[in-house]
Structures are given as C-alpha cells and as structure tokens.
C-alpha positions as CSV (number, residue, x, y, z in Angstrom):
1,M,0.2,0.0,0.3
2,T,2.9,2.6,1.0
3,S,4.4,1.7,-2.4
4,G,1.6,2.3,-4.6
5,R,1.8,-1.4,-5.9
6,S,-1.3,-2.9,-3.7
7,S,-3.6,-5.2,-5.7
8,E,-6.2,-4.3,-3.1
9,P,-9.4,-3.4,-5.1
10,A,-10.4,-0.7,-2.2
11,L,-6.6,1.3,-3.5
12,A,-6.8,0.4,-7.3
13,G,-5.6,3.3,-9.3
14,M,-4.7,5.2,-6.5
15,S,-1.6,7.0,-5.9
16,P,0.3,6.4,-2.8
17,A,0.0,10.0,-1.5
18,R,2.8,9.7,0.8
19,L,1.1,6.9,3.0
20,T,3.0,5.5,5.6
21,I,1.9,2.9,8.7
22,T,3.1,2.9,11.7
23,V,2.2,0.2,14.4
24,G,2.8,-0.2,17.8
25,F,1.6,-2.4,21.0
26,G,0.0,-1.2,24.1
27,P,0.8,-2.4,27.4
28,G,-2.0,-5.1,27.4
29,V,-0.3,-6.7,24.0
30,F,2.7,-7.6,27.2
31,K,-0.2,-9.1,29.5
32,I,-2.1,-11.2,27.0
33,F,1.0,-13.3,25.7
34,G,2.8,-13.4,29.1
35,L,6.1,-11.2,28.0
36,E,8.2,-9.1,29.7
37,P,7.7,-5.8,29.6
38,T,9.6,-3.3,26.9
39,Q,12.0,-1.0,28.5
40,S,9.5,1.2,30.5
41,I,6.1,0.4,29.1
42,I,3.6,1.8,31.7
43,D,-0.4,2.1,32.0
44,I,-0.7,6.3,31.2
45,P,-2.6,7.5,34.5
46,E,-5.5,9.9,34.5
47,F,-4.3,13.4,35.7
48,P,-6.4,16.2,37.3
49,G,-8.8,17.7,34.7
50,D,-9.2,14.4,32.1
51,R,-12.5,13.5,31.9
52,L,-11.5,10.0,29.4
53,D,-14.1,8.3,27.6
54,P,-13.3,4.5,27.4
55,F,-14.0,4.6,24.0
56,R,-11.3,6.8,23.3
57,T,-8.8,5.7,25.3
58,G,-6.2,3.0,25.4
59,G,-6.2,0.1,23.2
60,D,-3.7,-3.4,22.7
61,V,-2.1,-2.1,19.1
62,G,-2.1,1.0,17.8
63,V,-2.3,1.9,14.0
64,Q,-1.3,5.6,12.4
65,L,-2.2,6.1,9.2
66,C,-0.8,9.3,7.7
67,A,-1.1,9.9,3.9
68,D,-2.2,13.6,1.3
69,D,-5.0,12.1,0.2
70,P,-8.1,11.2,2.7
71,M,-9.5,8.5,0.3
72,L,-6.5,6.5,0.1
73,L,-6.8,6.5,4.3
74,S,-10.4,5.3,4.1
75,G,-9.1,2.6,1.8
76,A,-6.0,1.8,3.5
77,A,-8.2,1.8,6.7
78,A,-10.7,-0.5,5.2
79,V,-8.0,-3.2,3.9
80,L,-6.1,-3.5,7.5
81,H,-10.0,-3.8,9.3
82,R,-10.7,-6.5,7.3
83,L,-7.0,-8.0,7.3
84,G,-7.4,-7.6,11.0
85,G,-10.9,-9.5,11.1
86,G,-11.2,-12.4,13.6
87,V,-7.8,-11.2,15.7
88,L,-8.6,-7.4,15.9
89,R,-11.5,-5.8,17.2
90,P,-11.8,-2.0,16.1
91,R,-11.5,0.0,19.8
92,W,-11.4,3.5,18.9
93,Q,-10.5,5.4,15.5
94,R,-10.2,9.5,15.0
95,L,-9.5,11.2,12.0
96,G,-7.1,14.4,12.0
97,M,-6.0,16.7,9.9
98,R,-3.2,19.1,9.0
99,P,-1.8,21.5,6.1
100,T,0.1,19.2,3.6
101,H,2.4,21.7,1.9
102,G,4.5,24.3,2.4
103,Q,2.7,26.5,5.4
104,G,5.4,26.2,7.7
105,T,4.7,24.9,11.4
106,P,1.0,23.9,11.2
107,R,-1.6,26.2,13.5
108,N,-4.1,24.6,15.6
109,L,-7.8,25.4,16.0
110,F,-6.9,28.2,18.7
111,G,-5.2,30.2,15.9
112,F,-1.8,29.0,17.7
113,K,1.6,27.5,15.8
114,D,1.6,23.8,17.2
115,G,4.7,21.8,17.3
116,T,7.8,24.4,17.2
117,A,10.6,23.5,19.1
118,N,10.9,19.8,18.3
119,P,14.0,18.4,19.0
120,D,16.6,18.2,16.2
121,D,18.7,15.6,17.5
122,L,16.5,12.4,17.3
123,D,18.9,9.6,18.3
124,E,19.1,11.5,21.1
125,H,15.7,12.4,22.3
126,I,13.4,9.9,20.5
127,W,14.7,6.4,19.5
128,A,16.1,4.4,21.5
129,P,19.4,2.2,21.1
130,D,17.4,-0.4,18.7
131,G,15.4,1.6,17.0
132,S,12.0,1.7,19.1
133,T,10.1,4.9,20.7
134,F,7.3,5.6,22.5
135,L,4.2,6.8,21.4
136,V,1.7,8.8,23.5
137,V,-1.5,10.0,22.2
138,R,-4.0,12.2,23.8
139,Q,-7.5,13.6,22.2
140,I,-7.9,17.3,23.7
141,R,-11.5,19.1,23.3
142,M,-10.7,22.8,22.5
143,D,-13.1,25.3,24.0
144,V,-12.2,27.4,20.6
145,E,-15.0,29.8,21.6
146,R,-13.9,30.5,25.6
147,F,-10.5,30.7,23.8
148,A,-11.4,33.3,20.9
149,A,-13.2,35.6,23.4
150,L,-9.9,36.5,25.0
151,S,-8.1,39.5,23.2
152,V,-4.8,38.3,21.5
153,L,-2.4,39.7,24.4
154,G,-4.6,37.6,26.5
155,Q,-4.2,34.3,24.2
156,E,-0.7,35.1,24.1
157,A,0.0,35.3,27.8
158,V,-1.7,32.1,28.0
159,I,0.5,30.1,25.3
160,G,3.8,32.3,26.0
161,R,4.2,32.9,22.3
162,H,3.2,35.7,19.5
163,R,0.2,34.4,17.8
164,D,1.2,35.7,14.2
165,S,4.7,35.0,14.2
166,G,4.4,31.9,16.6
167,A,8.4,33.6,18.5
168,P,8.3,33.4,22.5
169,L,6.9,36.5,24.0
170,G,9.9,39.1,24.1
171,S,11.5,37.4,20.8
172,A,10.8,38.3,16.9
173,S,11.4,34.7,15.6
174,E,9.4,31.6,15.9
175,T,12.9,29.6,16.4
176,D,14.6,31.7,18.7
177,D,15.0,30.6,22.5
178,V,12.5,30.6,25.2
179,D,13.7,32.7,27.4
180,L,12.5,31.9,30.9
181,F,14.1,34.3,32.8
182,A,13.5,37.4,30.6
183,R,11.7,40.1,32.9
184,T,10.2,43.4,32.0
185,D,10.7,47.1,33.4
186,D,8.7,46.3,36.4
187,G,10.6,42.6,37.3
188,A,7.3,40.6,36.0
189,Y,8.4,37.7,33.5
190,V,7.8,38.7,30.3
191,I,6.5,34.9,29.8
192,P,3.9,34.4,32.7
193,T,4.9,31.7,35.2
194,D,1.7,29.9,34.0
195,A,2.0,29.9,30.1
196,H,2.1,26.8,28.7
197,V,5.5,26.9,26.8
198,R,6.9,27.7,30.3
199,V,5.2,25.2,32.3
200,A,6.4,22.5,29.4
201,H,9.6,23.6,29.0
202,P,12.5,20.7,29.1
203,R,14.8,22.8,31.1
204,F,12.3,21.0,33.8
205,D,13.0,17.6,32.8
206,G,16.5,17.9,32.5
207,G,16.6,18.5,28.6
208,A,14.7,15.8,27.5
209,E,11.9,16.7,24.4
210,M,9.5,14.2,22.7
211,L,8.4,14.8,18.9
212,R,5.3,16.4,19.0
213,R,2.8,15.9,16.0
214,G,-0.7,17.8,16.3
215,Y,-3.8,16.6,14.4
216,S,-7.1,18.7,14.4
217,Y,-10.5,16.8,14.1
218,L,-13.9,17.2,14.0
219,D,-16.0,15.0,16.2
220,D,-19.1,16.3,15.9
221,V,-20.7,20.3,15.7
222,D,-20.2,20.5,19.6
223,E,-16.4,19.2,19.7
224,V,-13.4,20.1,18.2
225,G,-9.9,19.5,19.4
226,L,-6.4,18.4,18.8
227,L,-5.5,14.8,18.4
228,F,-2.4,15.1,20.4
229,L,0.7,12.5,19.3
230,A,4.1,12.7,21.1
231,F,7.0,10.3,20.7
232,M,9.5,10.0,22.9
233,R,12.4,7.3,24.1
234,D,10.6,7.3,27.8
235,P,7.0,7.4,28.6
236,E,7.6,8.8,32.0
237,L,8.9,12.3,30.6
238,F,5.3,12.5,29.9
239,V,3.9,12.1,33.0
240,R,6.0,14.4,34.6
241,V,5.2,17.0,32.1
242,Q,1.7,16.4,31.8
243,R,1.4,16.3,35.7
244,R,2.9,20.0,36.1
245,L,0.3,21.3,33.0
246,S,-2.3,19.7,34.7
247,M,-1.3,21.9,37.9
248,T,-0.3,25.2,36.9
249,D,-0.6,25.7,32.8
250,E,-3.0,28.1,32.4
251,L,-4.1,26.7,29.0
252,R,-5.9,23.9,31.0
253,H,-9.1,26.0,31.6
254,F,-9.5,25.8,27.9
255,T,-8.8,22.3,27.2
256,E,-10.3,18.9,27.7
257,T,-8.8,15.4,27.7
258,R,-11.0,13.2,26.1
259,G,-9.1,10.2,25.5
260,S,-5.6,8.9,25.9
261,A,-3.1,5.6,25.0
262,L,0.2,4.4,25.0
263,F,2.0,2.2,22.4
264,W,5.2,1.0,22.2
265,I,6.7,1.4,18.2
266,P,8.9,-1.5,17.7
267,P,12.1,-1.1,15.0
268,G,11.3,-0.6,11.6
269,V,11.5,-4.0,9.2
270,S,13.4,-5.1,6.1
271,E,12.1,-7.1,3.2
272,G,10.8,-10.4,4.6
273,D,10.6,-9.3,8.2
274,W,7.4,-8.7,10.3
275,I,6.6,-5.9,12.8
276,G,7.2,-6.8,16.2
277,S,9.4,-9.3,15.1
278,T,11.6,-8.7,18.0
279,L,9.2,-8.9,20.6
280,L,7.0,-11.7,19.3
281,G,9.4,-13.9,17.2
C-alpha cells in the first residue's frame, strides 16, 4: 500500500500519496502474551482535569495512517480492518487533519502554531538504541469559543508565544529560544509563570524532549480539538510534563482530555521481516 503497488480493490488506481503506516503495541499486549514488559512501558495515569471516555482510550494495537489523500486513508483503513478481522476488534478511530504543503509549522484551532521547538537530535531524545520508541496519544477537546473571547494579548499570555509569528514572548522569531528568565521593567516575567511554553519547557526535565505532532479533529458540531501525538524514549517524561501542565498550565482552563493511549513502537522492518518480530518472534 505504501509503495502504490497494492492489488486491493479499495486502492485501485490511486497514488500512494506519501502513505505511511506506523504500528505499536499497548501495555495489554505484554500481559496477553505473558511477555516481559519492554523497557518502561506503563499505563498512562489519569491526570487532574481529564475526563476520559473509555471508547477513546487505550488499545492493545495502535495503527497510525498518514497520507496526503483522505480517500487513500479510508481505503487503507478498510483493508487493515479486513485483514485484522477475527483477531483484532476496532476500539476507537479518529481522523486528524493538518496542512500537507508549504505552510511552515501548522496551526491548531486556537490559531497558534503547534509543534515549534521539536528536538533536532532524534537519536538522543526519540529513538532507543534498538530503533524503537514510544508514542503517547491524547485526544484533547478545545473550547475554541472561550479562548477566542480573550484578547490577542490574553491569548498570547496563555500560550507564551506571539500568535502571528509563533515567536516566544519578547522575541521576534519562531525559532528563538524561550527565555524563561527575561523580565519586564517592573520585574514581572515576560513569559508568565503559568504560560504553556514555560510549564512544558524541557529545562524542568533535565533537557529531555519529545517529538510532537498535532492534528486537528472535528468529532461533531459540539466538539473540536487536537489529536496530540508525542514520540519519546521514555513515557515517564510525558507523565512528568503532564502532571505539571494539569496543575499550573493556564491553557488547562480551555482544554479537556477525552482520550489517552500509550504504544511501544517497535523497530522498523526490512524485506522479509515482520513488524514486532523482535518482541514476538
């Protein structure tokens, strides 16, 4: 399917549209097969302010499909559903969207750039020595109406960045470092103490970082939000960051997490191998 050479009728005549398929295993797989848990796989706890829906939470096998063509995504999903029949039962599925061409860092439904300051060194922060990683998935409802009622300056104080440029408050460029120590003439922090970028800053985790990918979703007329994906070496990093966010992040007043999951992403495979062979082989 990813090469465009599939004989599946659902994909007949379609370009592969940069289709990628990422597969991961949840904590339940290790329990089901009596396997020694790999590295530090954990059950992500429920945090203060979460309102988790069991029909959007967890899962033993996670599959992420990405492509530039939504019709191709639908066809590929249908094929995988059929191939998994009798073995896997669908638990939840969400369609997330983001720009596909030439717009720089994508913006979320609050109008701010989402995904700035991702790590440059993926070998240090994301990939384990064996080529595996962890993926945390969070389905976050966004109260766009309440957030939009704030002034632009009020919105920027919540996020800690300028809305138009994406630059940290007090800076001019999106790629400028976040200065946690900068103060105004009257002694106040330029970036408020409860601003999202300050509370989530890697400085508070010894410099450890995660690779973040945000996808906007529309569940129905009453709910829109962010399908937040984060890849990292150790999921305990996410737990530490989210605990801080749930207690002091001003953005928490405009968001509510409805779904949550963790998957171990095994190393990639070469011709003739199969996904998860290092774990189940």
